[in-house]
């Protein structure tokens, strides 16, 4: 359903980029909080969160590393917190789910299918490695699949859904929309569905604008008015896909999780810089950014009566 205000999600650090790729990538809890607060002030209503080991930036699912981040963001902002259940493609399911189970956020990400998810190409561009784990970690992504079976999706929907958490349904291909429709039929995925369409992952649908139009066409057929569309592309096409989404009444995701850049060859200095770029594009379209309260209303967060942040 087209919206007059645009929700910006900022995915602050993720698990695909590694510290050698950019000094701006936040690693410690203090860095993640500082950048997340600034991104929120710049206009991000939703903060999509991962954490890393402070000593070397290795992606982690440790609840104790999440704790200072979640506590600080809950006290310092009104942002909607979205805790990943994708973690890293190389974590076990239990490790991926621990933080969302523990903190019961307003939103958790939910990846809608098993797929190849190859982010090894970035390793070829790094000349100086800060940490020994980075290169083999990146290269391993070409070897191991990102496992999201129907059974595990159902388990996440049942366990987190029963706690009142809603979902960012990450759809990396058209087939993932049909998988989502299956869970709507089962009554486990509840409208309005927050569909985050992801383009340009090696293993998923390509960063071609015709694909975005097709994803919207199929989502319209499957879900009618029962979904809220958002989009991004990994890497250099990140914001172009957000713009395409906003132009067609959808929403935007930015953040260093998915792209380290502001423009060709220009590294972003922070997540907030990307949010500011998104704000300028949205305002250029004659629209405005959704506040967290407007985003909660659009996504019907908190309507089950359970207070959560
Ligand atoms: N970095 C995205 C392409 C998740 O956190 O659930 C994948 C992602 C997965 O956002
Ligand atoms: Zn993520």
PDB file of C-alpha atoms and ligand atoms in Angstrom:
ATOM      1  CA  UNK A   1       0.000   0.000   0.000  1.00  0.00           C
ATOM      2  CA  UNK A   2       1.634   3.324  -1.038  1.00  0.00           C
ATOM      3  CA  UNK A   3       2.622   5.453   1.917  1.00  0.00           C
ATOM      4  CA  UNK A   4       3.061   9.224   2.164  1.00  0.00           C
ATOM      5  CA  UNK A   5       5.817   8.930   4.740  1.00  0.00           C
ATOM      6  CA  UNK A   6       8.843   6.747   4.210  1.00  0.00           C
ATOM      7  CA  UNK A   7      10.307   4.450   6.837  1.00  0.00           C
ATOM      8  CA  UNK A   8      14.096   4.350   6.840  1.00  0.00           C
ATOM      9  CA  UNK A   9      15.699   1.289   8.375  1.00  0.00           C
ATOM     10  CA  UNK A  10      19.384   1.602   9.187  1.00  0.00           C
ATOM     11  CA  UNK A  11      21.347  -1.664   9.357  1.00  0.00           C
ATOM     12  CA  UNK A  12      24.273  -0.476  11.401  1.00  0.00           C
ATOM     13  CA  UNK A  13      27.031  -3.098  11.182  1.00  0.00           C
ATOM     14  CA  UNK A  14      25.853  -6.553   9.986  1.00  0.00           C
ATOM     15  CA  UNK A  15      28.092  -9.544   9.468  1.00  0.00           C
ATOM     16  CA  UNK A  16      29.141  -9.307   5.825  1.00  0.00           C
ATOM     17  CA  UNK A  17      31.609  -6.430   5.944  1.00  0.00           C
ATOM     18  CA  UNK A  18      34.843  -6.841   7.914  1.00  0.00           C
ATOM     19  CA  UNK A  19      36.927  -4.260   9.796  1.00  0.00           C
ATOM     20  CA  UNK A  20      39.656  -4.045   7.143  1.00  0.00           C
ATOM     21  CA  UNK A  21      37.172  -2.781   4.563  1.00  0.00           C
ATOM     22  CA  UNK A  22      36.347   0.480   6.324  1.00  0.00           C
ATOM     23  CA  UNK A  23      37.438   2.267   9.503  1.00  0.00           C
ATOM     24  CA  UNK A  24      33.858   3.540   9.804  1.00  0.00           C
ATOM     25  CA  UNK A  25      32.386   0.061  10.390  1.00  0.00           C
ATOM     26  CA  UNK A  26      31.265   0.037  14.046  1.00  0.00           C
ATOM     27  CA  UNK A  27      32.651  -2.841  16.086  1.00  0.00           C
ATOM     28  CA  UNK A  28      32.422  -2.237  19.853  1.00  0.00           C
ATOM     29  CA  UNK A  29      29.161  -1.688  21.722  1.00  0.00           C
ATOM     30  CA  UNK A  30      30.076   1.977  22.217  1.00  0.00           C
ATOM     31  CA  UNK A  31      30.718   2.429  18.481  1.00  0.00           C
ATOM     32  CA  UNK A  32      27.502   0.639  17.505  1.00  0.00           C
ATOM     33  CA  UNK A  33      25.465   2.729  19.966  1.00  0.00           C
ATOM     34  CA  UNK A  34      27.076   6.007  18.891  1.00  0.00           C
ATOM     35  CA  UNK A  35      26.418   5.331  15.201  1.00  0.00           C
ATOM     36  CA  UNK A  36      22.927   3.940  15.791  1.00  0.00           C
ATOM     37  CA  UNK A  37      21.894   6.992  17.853  1.00  0.00           C
ATOM     38  CA  UNK A  38      23.266   9.327  15.169  1.00  0.00           C
ATOM     39  CA  UNK A  39      21.485   7.359  12.435  1.00  0.00           C
ATOM     40  CA  UNK A  40      18.247   7.591  14.396  1.00  0.00           C
ATOM     41  CA  UNK A  41      18.694  11.352  14.859  1.00  0.00           C
ATOM     42  CA  UNK A  42      19.315  11.655  11.115  1.00  0.00           C
ATOM     43  CA  UNK A  43      15.939  10.023  10.460  1.00  0.00           C
ATOM     44  CA  UNK A  44      16.090   6.236  10.787  1.00  0.00           C
ATOM     45  CA  UNK A  45      12.932   4.998  12.514  1.00  0.00           C
ATOM     46  CA  UNK A  46      14.151   1.380  12.637  1.00  0.00           C
ATOM     47  CA  UNK A  47      17.596   0.200  13.729  1.00  0.00           C
ATOM     48  CA  UNK A  48      18.543  -3.266  12.416  1.00  0.00           C
ATOM     49  CA  UNK A  49      21.143  -4.641  14.810  1.00  0.00           C
ATOM     50  CA  UNK A  50      23.981  -7.155  14.889  1.00  0.00           C
ATOM     51  CA  UNK A  51      26.973  -7.162  17.243  1.00  0.00           C
ATOM     52  CA  UNK A  52      30.647  -8.019  16.921  1.00  0.00           C
ATOM     53  CA  UNK A  53      33.406  -9.169  19.277  1.00  0.00           C
ATOM     54  CA  UNK A  54      34.993  -5.943  20.529  1.00  0.00           C
ATOM     55  CA  UNK A  55      38.541  -7.257  20.313  1.00  0.00           C
ATOM     56  CA  UNK A  56      38.548  -8.121  16.610  1.00  0.00           C
ATOM     57  CA  UNK A  57      35.163  -7.341  15.033  1.00  0.00           C
ATOM     58  CA  UNK A  58      34.169 -10.985  14.483  1.00  0.00           C
ATOM     59  CA  UNK A  59      30.349 -11.266  14.081  1.00  0.00           C
ATOM     60  CA  UNK A  60      28.792 -12.571  17.282  1.00  0.00           C
ATOM     61  CA  UNK A  61      25.426 -13.695  18.622  1.00  0.00           C
ATOM     62  CA  UNK A  62      26.421 -13.325  22.264  1.00  0.00           C
ATOM     63  CA  UNK A  63      23.564 -11.935  24.370  1.00  0.00           C
ATOM     64  CA  UNK A  64      26.077 -10.238  26.670  1.00  0.00           C
ATOM     65  CA  UNK A  65      27.515  -8.291  23.742  1.00  0.00           C
ATOM     66  CA  UNK A  66      24.013  -7.243  22.704  1.00  0.00           C
ATOM     67  CA  UNK A  67      23.017  -6.188  26.228  1.00  0.00           C
ATOM     68  CA  UNK A  68      24.810  -2.797  26.406  1.00  0.00           C
ATOM     69  CA  UNK A  69      23.665  -1.971  22.875  1.00  0.00           C
ATOM     70  CA  UNK A  70      20.000  -2.793  23.496  1.00  0.00           C
ATOM     71  CA  UNK A  71      19.941  -1.107  26.909  1.00  0.00           C
ATOM     72  CA  UNK A  72      21.558   2.086  25.613  1.00  0.00           C
ATOM     73  CA  UNK A  73      19.321   2.324  22.538  1.00  0.00           C
ATOM     74  CA  UNK A  74      16.192   1.636  24.573  1.00  0.00           C
ATOM     75  CA  UNK A  75      17.073   4.404  27.000  1.00  0.00           C
ATOM     76  CA  UNK A  76      18.502   6.972  24.558  1.00  0.00           C
ATOM     77  CA  UNK A  77      16.129   6.652  21.605  1.00  0.00           C
ATOM     78  CA  UNK A  78      12.539   5.987  20.619  1.00  0.00           C
ATOM     79  CA  UNK A  79      13.737   3.938  17.642  1.00  0.00           C
ATOM     80  CA  UNK A  80      12.156   0.610  16.770  1.00  0.00           C
ATOM     81  CA  UNK A  81      14.813  -1.989  17.506  1.00  0.00           C
ATOM     82  CA  UNK A  82      15.136  -4.850  15.046  1.00  0.00           C
ATOM     83  CA  UNK A  83      17.412  -7.680  16.165  1.00  0.00           C
ATOM     84  CA  UNK A  84      18.765  -9.958  13.460  1.00  0.00           C
ATOM     85  CA  UNK A  85      17.952 -13.663  13.370  1.00  0.00           C
ATOM     86  CA  UNK A  86      20.170 -14.032  10.312  1.00  0.00           C
ATOM     87  CA  UNK A  87      23.257 -13.337  12.423  1.00  0.00           C
ATOM     88  CA  UNK A  88      25.954 -14.402  10.060  1.00  0.00           C
ATOM     89  CA  UNK A  89      25.498 -17.033   7.369  1.00  0.00           C
ATOM     90  CA  UNK A  90      28.177 -19.019   9.206  1.00  0.00           C
ATOM     91  CA  UNK A  91      26.507 -19.159  12.684  1.00  0.00           C
ATOM     92  CA  UNK A  92      24.361 -21.970  14.095  1.00  0.00           C
ATOM     93  CA  UNK A  93      20.622 -21.330  14.322  1.00  0.00           C
ATOM     94  CA  UNK A  94      20.766 -21.231  18.136  1.00  0.00           C
ATOM     95  CA  UNK A  95      23.484 -18.590  18.043  1.00  0.00           C
ATOM     96  CA  UNK A  96      21.476 -16.584  15.521  1.00  0.00           C
ATOM     97  CA  UNK A  97      18.309 -16.679  17.644  1.00  0.00           C
ATOM     98  CA  UNK A  98      19.694 -16.112  21.137  1.00  0.00           C
ATOM     99  CA  UNK A  99      19.490 -12.311  21.253  1.00  0.00           C
ATOM    100  CA  UNK A 100      16.034 -11.968  19.689  1.00  0.00           C
ATOM    101  CA  UNK A 101      14.712 -14.637  22.073  1.00  0.00           C
ATOM    102  CA  UNK A 102      16.255 -12.871  25.031  1.00  0.00           C
ATOM    103  CA  UNK A 103      15.408  -9.222  24.306  1.00  0.00           C
ATOM    104  CA  UNK A 104      12.021  -9.766  22.574  1.00  0.00           C
ATOM    105  CA  UNK A 105      12.421  -6.726  20.308  1.00  0.00           C
ATOM    106  CA  UNK A 106       9.611  -5.035  18.426  1.00  0.00           C
ATOM    107  CA  UNK A 107      11.005  -6.492  15.180  1.00  0.00           C
ATOM    108  CA  UNK A 108      13.315  -9.371  14.302  1.00  0.00           C
ATOM    109  CA  UNK A 109      14.645 -10.098  10.844  1.00  0.00           C
ATOM    110  CA  UNK A 110      13.514 -13.341   9.225  1.00  0.00           C
ATOM    111  CA  UNK A 111      15.310 -14.687   6.163  1.00  0.00           C
ATOM    112  CA  UNK A 112      12.874 -16.438   3.877  1.00  0.00           C
ATOM    113  CA  UNK A 113      14.901 -19.238   2.320  1.00  0.00           C
ATOM    114  CA  UNK A 114      18.041 -21.309   2.153  1.00  0.00           C
ATOM    115  CA  UNK A 115      20.378 -19.888  -0.463  1.00  0.00           C
ATOM    116  CA  UNK A 116      23.921 -19.341  -1.604  1.00  0.00           C
ATOM    117  CA  UNK A 117      25.102 -16.076  -0.047  1.00  0.00           C
ATOM    118  CA  UNK A 118      28.569 -15.368  -1.401  1.00  0.00           C
ATOM    119  CA  UNK A 119      30.356 -12.294  -0.114  1.00  0.00           C
ATOM    120  CA  UNK A 120      33.854 -13.526  -0.901  1.00  0.00           C
ATOM    121  CA  UNK A 121      34.509 -11.045  -3.726  1.00  0.00           C
ATOM    122  CA  UNK A 122      35.207  -8.253  -1.232  1.00  0.00           C
ATOM    123  CA  UNK A 123      38.289 -10.158  -0.040  1.00  0.00           C
ATOM    124  CA  UNK A 124      39.960  -9.508  -3.407  1.00  0.00           C
ATOM    125  CA  UNK A 125      39.794  -5.744  -2.863  1.00  0.00           C
ATOM    126  CA  UNK A 126      41.439  -5.701   0.581  1.00  0.00           C
ATOM    127  CA  UNK A 127      45.196  -5.180   0.560  1.00  0.00           C
ATOM    128  CA  UNK A 128      45.924  -4.902   4.310  1.00  0.00           C
ATOM    129  CA  UNK A 129      44.128  -7.198   6.736  1.00  0.00           C
ATOM    130  CA  UNK A 130      43.592  -6.023  10.303  1.00  0.00           C
ATOM    131  CA  UNK A 131      42.678  -9.492  11.656  1.00  0.00           C
ATOM    132  CA  UNK A 132      43.517 -13.089  10.675  1.00  0.00           C
ATOM    133  CA  UNK A 133      39.883 -14.280  10.667  1.00  0.00           C
ATOM    134  CA  UNK A 134      38.664 -11.898   7.973  1.00  0.00           C
ATOM    135  CA  UNK A 135      39.973 -13.441   4.774  1.00  0.00           C
ATOM    136  CA  UNK A 136      39.012 -17.090   5.486  1.00  0.00           C
ATOM    137  CA  UNK A 137      35.634 -15.910   6.797  1.00  0.00           C
ATOM    138  CA  UNK A 138      34.889 -14.072   3.564  1.00  0.00           C
ATOM    139  CA  UNK A 139      36.196 -16.908   1.383  1.00  0.00           C
ATOM    140  CA  UNK A 140      34.123 -19.449   3.317  1.00  0.00           C
ATOM    141  CA  UNK A 141      30.921 -17.663   2.261  1.00  0.00           C
ATOM    142  CA  UNK A 142      31.408 -19.169  -1.216  1.00  0.00           C
ATOM    143  CA  UNK A 143      31.484 -22.664   0.296  1.00  0.00           C
ATOM    144  CA  UNK A 144      28.685 -22.654   2.862  1.00  0.00           C
ATOM    145  CA  UNK A 145      24.995 -21.996   2.192  1.00  0.00           C
ATOM    146  CA  UNK A 146      22.854 -19.651   4.288  1.00  0.00           C
ATOM    147  CA  UNK A 147      20.471 -22.169   5.835  1.00  0.00           C
ATOM    148  CA  UNK A 148      16.876 -21.084   6.408  1.00  0.00           C
ATOM    149  CA  UNK A 149      14.706 -24.173   6.089  1.00  0.00           C
ATOM    150  CA  UNK A 150      10.917 -24.028   6.190  1.00  0.00           C
ATOM    151  CA  UNK A 151      11.141 -25.812   9.531  1.00  0.00           C
ATOM    152  CA  UNK A 152      13.462 -23.165  10.990  1.00  0.00           C
ATOM    153  CA  UNK A 153      11.358 -20.306   9.580  1.00  0.00           C
ATOM    154  CA  UNK A 154       8.292 -21.896  11.194  1.00  0.00           C
ATOM    155  CA  UNK A 155      10.171 -22.304  14.466  1.00  0.00           C
ATOM    156  CA  UNK A 156      11.148 -18.611  14.475  1.00  0.00           C
ATOM    157  CA  UNK A 157       7.643 -17.475  13.576  1.00  0.00           C
ATOM    158  CA  UNK A 158       6.149 -19.584  16.357  1.00  0.00           C
ATOM    159  CA  UNK A 159       8.712 -18.823  19.072  1.00  0.00           C
ATOM    160  CA  UNK A 160       9.342 -15.107  18.514  1.00  0.00           C
ATOM    161  CA  UNK A 161       5.885 -14.437  17.093  1.00  0.00           C
ATOM    162  CA  UNK A 162       4.224 -15.757  20.246  1.00  0.00           C
ATOM    163  CA  UNK A 163       6.253 -13.196  22.240  1.00  0.00           C
ATOM    164  CA  UNK A 164       4.739 -10.387  20.160  1.00  0.00           C
ATOM    165  CA  UNK A 165       7.784  -9.688  17.995  1.00  0.00           C
ATOM    166  CA  UNK A 166       6.947  -8.753  14.412  1.00  0.00           C
ATOM    167  CA  UNK A 167       9.181  -9.491  11.443  1.00  0.00           C
ATOM    168  CA  UNK A 168      11.278  -7.895   8.734  1.00  0.00           C
ATOM    169  CA  UNK A 169      10.763 -10.611   6.107  1.00  0.00           C
ATOM    170  CA  UNK A 170      13.992 -10.560   4.116  1.00  0.00           C
ATOM    171  CA  UNK A 171      13.157 -11.780   0.602  1.00  0.00           C
ATOM    172  CA  UNK A 172      16.151 -12.326  -1.685  1.00  0.00           C
ATOM    173  CA  UNK A 173      14.213 -13.738  -4.611  1.00  0.00           C
ATOM    174  CA  UNK A 174      10.686 -14.074  -5.928  1.00  0.00           C
ATOM    175  CA  UNK A 175      10.375 -17.590  -4.499  1.00  0.00           C
ATOM    176  CA  UNK A 176      10.772 -16.162  -1.007  1.00  0.00           C
ATOM    177  CA  UNK A 177       7.531 -14.225  -1.486  1.00  0.00           C
ATOM    178  CA  UNK A 178       5.768 -17.516  -2.186  1.00  0.00           C
ATOM    179  CA  UNK A 179       7.322 -19.006   0.937  1.00  0.00           C
ATOM    180  CA  UNK A 180       5.985 -16.041   2.884  1.00  0.00           C
ATOM    181  CA  UNK A 181       2.535 -16.597   1.344  1.00  0.00           C
ATOM    182  CA  UNK A 182       2.706 -20.207   2.571  1.00  0.00           C
ATOM    183  CA  UNK A 183       3.229 -18.989   6.137  1.00  0.00           C
ATOM    184  CA  UNK A 184       0.386 -16.484   5.764  1.00  0.00           C
ATOM    185  CA  UNK A 185      -1.853 -19.389   4.733  1.00  0.00           C
ATOM    186  CA  UNK A 186      -0.756 -21.292   7.829  1.00  0.00           C
ATOM    187  CA  UNK A 187      -1.700 -18.259   9.935  1.00  0.00           C
ATOM    188  CA  UNK A 188       1.853 -17.878  11.240  1.00  0.00           C
ATOM    189  CA  UNK A 189       2.893 -14.735   9.331  1.00  0.00           C
ATOM    190  CA  UNK A 190       0.476 -11.964  10.194  1.00  0.00           C
ATOM    191  CA  UNK A 191      -0.329  -8.841   8.149  1.00  0.00           C
ATOM    192  CA  UNK A 192       0.755  -6.216   7.584  1.00  0.00           C
ATOM    193  CA  UNK A 193       3.824  -8.084   6.322  1.00  0.00           C
ATOM    194  CA  UNK A 194       6.989  -5.980   6.372  1.00  0.00           C
ATOM    195  CA  UNK A 195       8.649  -7.260   3.181  1.00  0.00           C
ATOM    196  CA  UNK A 196      12.298  -6.266   2.868  1.00  0.00           C
ATOM    197  CA  UNK A 197      13.292  -7.041  -0.721  1.00  0.00           C
ATOM    198  CA  UNK A 198      17.037  -7.584  -1.075  1.00  0.00           C
ATOM    199  CA  UNK A 199      18.808  -7.254  -4.428  1.00  0.00           C
ATOM    200  CA  UNK A 200      22.335  -7.962  -5.569  1.00  0.00           C
ATOM    201  CA  UNK A 201      23.422 -10.736  -3.216  1.00  0.00           C
ATOM    202  CA  UNK A 202      25.384 -13.375  -5.154  1.00  0.00           C
ATOM    203  CA  UNK A 203      22.921 -16.237  -4.783  1.00  0.00           C
ATOM    204  CA  UNK A 204      19.803 -14.038  -4.753  1.00  0.00           C
ATOM    205  CA  UNK A 205      17.952 -11.918  -7.301  1.00  0.00           C
ATOM    206  CA  UNK A 206      20.145  -9.402  -9.177  1.00  0.00           C
ATOM    207  CA  UNK A 207      20.251  -5.632  -8.740  1.00  0.00           C
ATOM    208  CA  UNK A 208      18.137  -4.924 -11.830  1.00  0.00           C
ATOM    209  CA  UNK A 209      15.281  -2.465 -11.400  1.00  0.00           C
ATOM    210  CA  UNK A 210      12.996  -4.709 -13.440  1.00  0.00           C
ATOM    211  CA  UNK A 211      13.362  -7.226 -10.616  1.00  0.00           C
ATOM    212  CA  UNK A 212      12.111  -4.705  -8.061  1.00  0.00           C
ATOM    213  CA  UNK A 213       9.029  -4.046 -10.187  1.00  0.00           C
ATOM    214  CA  UNK A 214       8.476  -7.787 -10.535  1.00  0.00           C
ATOM    215  CA  UNK A 215       8.818  -8.380  -6.783  1.00  0.00           C
ATOM    216  CA  UNK A 216       6.205  -5.668  -6.193  1.00  0.00           C
ATOM    217  CA  UNK A 217       3.907  -7.149  -8.851  1.00  0.00           C
ATOM    218  CA  UNK A 218       4.046 -10.602  -7.277  1.00  0.00           C
ATOM    219  CA  UNK A 219       3.742  -9.226  -3.736  1.00  0.00           C
ATOM    220  CA  UNK A 220       0.626  -7.312  -4.866  1.00  0.00           C
ATOM    221  CA  UNK A 221      -0.869 -10.545  -6.223  1.00  0.00           C
ATOM    222  CA  UNK A 222      -0.005 -12.589  -3.153  1.00  0.00           C
ATOM    223  CA  UNK A 223      -0.674 -10.085  -0.383  1.00  0.00           C
ATOM    224  CA  UNK A 224      -2.884  -7.315  -1.824  1.00  0.00           C
ATOM    225  CA  UNK A 225      -2.958  -4.461   0.672  1.00  0.00           C
ATOM    226  CA  UNK A 226      -1.594  -6.642   3.456  1.00  0.00           C
ATOM    227  CA  UNK A 227       2.067  -5.772   3.047  1.00  0.00           C
ATOM    228  CA  UNK A 228       4.499  -2.899   3.535  1.00  0.00           C
ATOM    229  CA  UNK A 229       7.283  -2.933   0.961  1.00  0.00           C
ATOM    230  CA  UNK A 230      10.876  -1.858   1.605  1.00  0.00           C
ATOM    231  CA  UNK A 231      14.010  -2.460  -0.434  1.00  0.00           C
ATOM    232  CA  UNK A 232      17.741  -2.124  -0.735  1.00  0.00           C
ATOM    233  CA  UNK A 233      20.532  -3.533  -2.842  1.00  0.00           C
ATOM    234  CA  UNK A 234      23.820  -4.777  -1.460  1.00  0.00           C
ATOM    235  CA  UNK A 235      26.781  -2.656  -2.455  1.00  0.00           C
ATOM    236  CA  UNK A 236      26.870   0.256  -4.839  1.00  0.00           C
ATOM    237  CA  UNK A 237      23.228   0.053  -5.902  1.00  0.00           C
ATOM    238  CA  UNK A 238      22.023   0.293  -2.298  1.00  0.00           C
ATOM    239  CA  UNK A 239      20.346   3.666  -2.404  1.00  0.00           C
ATOM    240  CA  UNK A 240      19.097   3.490  -6.004  1.00  0.00           C
ATOM    241  CA  UNK A 241      16.875   0.604  -4.940  1.00  0.00           C
ATOM    242  CA  UNK A 242      15.740   2.501  -1.863  1.00  0.00           C
ATOM    243  CA  UNK A 243      14.860   5.437  -4.107  1.00  0.00           C
ATOM    244  CA  UNK A 244      12.947   3.167  -6.511  1.00  0.00           C
ATOM    245  CA  UNK A 245      11.055   1.746  -3.542  1.00  0.00           C
ATOM    246  CA  UNK A 246      10.228   5.197  -2.103  1.00  0.00           C
ATOM    247  CA  UNK A 247       9.121   6.489  -5.523  1.00  0.00           C
ATOM    248  CA  UNK A 248       6.601   3.673  -5.697  1.00  0.00           C
ATOM    249  CA  UNK A 249       5.260   4.202  -2.172  1.00  0.00           C
ATOM    250  CA  UNK A 250       7.620   1.812  -0.420  1.00  0.00           C
ATOM    251  CA  UNK A 251      10.319   2.195   2.195  1.00  0.00           C
ATOM    252  CA  UNK A 252      14.118   2.224   2.364  1.00  0.00           C
ATOM    253  CA  UNK A 253      16.933   0.388   4.093  1.00  0.00           C
ATOM    254  CA  UNK A 254      20.429   1.848   4.276  1.00  0.00           C
ATOM    255  CA  UNK A 255      23.415   1.208   6.529  1.00  0.00           C
ATOM    256  CA  UNK A 256      26.981  -0.017   6.565  1.00  0.00           C
ATOM    257  CA  UNK A 257      25.746  -3.629   6.883  1.00  0.00           C
ATOM    258  CA  UNK A 258      24.850  -3.584   3.204  1.00  0.00           C
ATOM    259  CA  UNK A 259      27.127  -0.943   1.677  1.00  0.00           C
ATOM    260  CA  UNK A 260      30.180   0.887   2.962  1.00  0.00           C
ATOM    261  CA  UNK A 261      29.855   3.652   0.374  1.00  0.00           C
ATOM    262  CA  UNK A 262      28.227   7.029  -0.119  1.00  0.00           C
ATOM    263  CA  UNK A 263      29.019   7.226  -3.823  1.00  0.00           C
ATOM    264  CA  UNK A 264      31.411   5.710  -6.373  1.00  0.00           C
ATOM    265  CA  UNK A 265      34.738   5.148  -4.616  1.00  0.00           C
ATOM    266  CA  UNK A 266      33.666   7.270  -1.643  1.00  0.00           C
ATOM    267  CA  UNK A 267      33.504   5.418   1.667  1.00  0.00           C
ATOM    268  CA  UNK A 268      30.787   6.588   4.054  1.00  0.00           C
ATOM    269  CA  UNK A 269      32.120   8.104   7.260  1.00  0.00           C
ATOM    270  CA  UNK A 270      29.157   6.779   9.226  1.00  0.00           C
ATOM    271  CA  UNK A 271      25.715   5.222   9.019  1.00  0.00           C
ATOM    272  CA  UNK A 272      24.173   8.641   9.643  1.00  0.00           C
ATOM    273  CA  UNK A 273      25.664   9.933   6.373  1.00  0.00           C
ATOM    274  CA  UNK A 274      23.753   7.269   4.447  1.00  0.00           C
ATOM    275  CA  UNK A 275      20.540   8.050   6.349  1.00  0.00           C
ATOM    276  CA  UNK A 276      20.980  11.727   5.490  1.00  0.00           C
ATOM    277  CA  UNK A 277      21.365  10.810   1.817  1.00  0.00           C
ATOM    278  CA  UNK A 278      18.159   8.792   1.996  1.00  0.00           C
ATOM    279  CA  UNK A 279      16.371  11.704   3.696  1.00  0.00           C
ATOM    280  CA  UNK A 280      17.434  14.080   0.905  1.00  0.00           C
ATOM    281  CA  UNK A 281      16.108  11.708  -1.754  1.00  0.00           C
ATOM    282  CA  UNK A 282      12.813  11.211   0.071  1.00  0.00           C
ATOM    283  CA  UNK A 283      12.354  14.941   0.586  1.00  0.00           C
ATOM    284  CA  UNK A 284      13.239  15.476  -3.071  1.00  0.00           C
ATOM    285  CA  UNK A 285      10.252  13.287  -3.898  1.00  0.00           C
ATOM    286  CA  UNK A 286       8.041  15.616  -1.853  1.00  0.00           C
ATOM    287  CA  UNK A 287       7.676  13.072   0.933  1.00  0.00           C
ATOM    288  CA  UNK A 288       8.980  12.959   4.479  1.00  0.00           C
ATOM    289  CA  UNK A 289      10.518  10.378   6.720  1.00  0.00           C
ATOM    290  CA  UNK A 290       8.279   8.397   9.055  1.00  0.00           C
ATOM    291  CA  UNK A 291       8.809   8.935  12.754  1.00  0.00           C
ATOM    292  CA  UNK A 292       9.106   5.798  14.896  1.00  0.00           C
ATOM    293  CA  UNK A 293       5.499   6.274  16.029  1.00  0.00           C
ATOM    294  CA  UNK A 294       4.315   6.538  12.417  1.00  0.00           C
ATOM    295  CA  UNK A 295       6.334   3.438  11.551  1.00  0.00           C
ATOM    296  CA  UNK A 296       4.759   1.578  14.487  1.00  0.00           C
ATOM    297  CA  UNK A 297       1.314   2.545  13.204  1.00  0.00           C
ATOM    298  CA  UNK A 298       2.115   1.503   9.611  1.00  0.00           C
ATOM    299  CA  UNK A 299       3.529  -1.851  10.731  1.00  0.00           C
ATOM    300  CA  UNK A 300       0.941  -2.264  13.510  1.00  0.00           C
ATOM    301  CA  UNK A 301       3.585  -2.830  16.113  1.00  0.00           C
ATOM    302  CA  UNK A 302       2.373  -3.078  19.690  1.00  0.00           C
ATOM    303  CA  UNK A 303      -1.251  -3.743  18.757  1.00  0.00           C
ATOM    304  CA  UNK A 304      -1.192  -7.033  20.627  1.00  0.00           C
ATOM    305  CA  UNK A 305      -1.085  -4.914  23.782  1.00  0.00           C
ATOM    306  CA  UNK A 306       2.282  -6.245  24.863  1.00  0.00           C
ATOM    307  CA  UNK A 307       4.645  -3.381  25.714  1.00  0.00           C
ATOM    308  CA  UNK A 308       8.016  -3.898  24.091  1.00  0.00           C
ATOM    309  CA  UNK A 309      10.841  -1.859  22.719  1.00  0.00           C
TER     310      UNK A 309
HETATM  311  N1  LIG B   1      22.996  -8.116   5.177  1.00  0.00           N
HETATM  312  C1  LIG B   1      21.742  -8.565   4.627  1.00  0.00           C
HETATM  313  C2  LIG B   1      21.881  -8.797   3.161  1.00  0.00           C
HETATM  314  C3  LIG B   1      19.771 -10.611   8.722  1.00  0.00           C
HETATM  315  O1  LIG B   1      20.311  -9.831   9.481  1.00  0.00           O
HETATM  316  O2  LIG B   1      18.796 -11.293   9.037  1.00  0.00           O
HETATM  317  C4  LIG B   1      21.296  -9.787   5.324  1.00  0.00           C
HETATM  318  C5  LIG B   1      20.597  -9.583   6.623  1.00  0.00           C
HETATM  319  C6  LIG B   1      20.310 -10.826   7.337  1.00  0.00           C
HETATM  320  O3  LIG B   1      20.206  -8.510   7.028  1.00  0.00           O
HETATM  321 ZN1  LIG B   2      21.302  -8.054   9.153  1.00  0.00          ZN
END
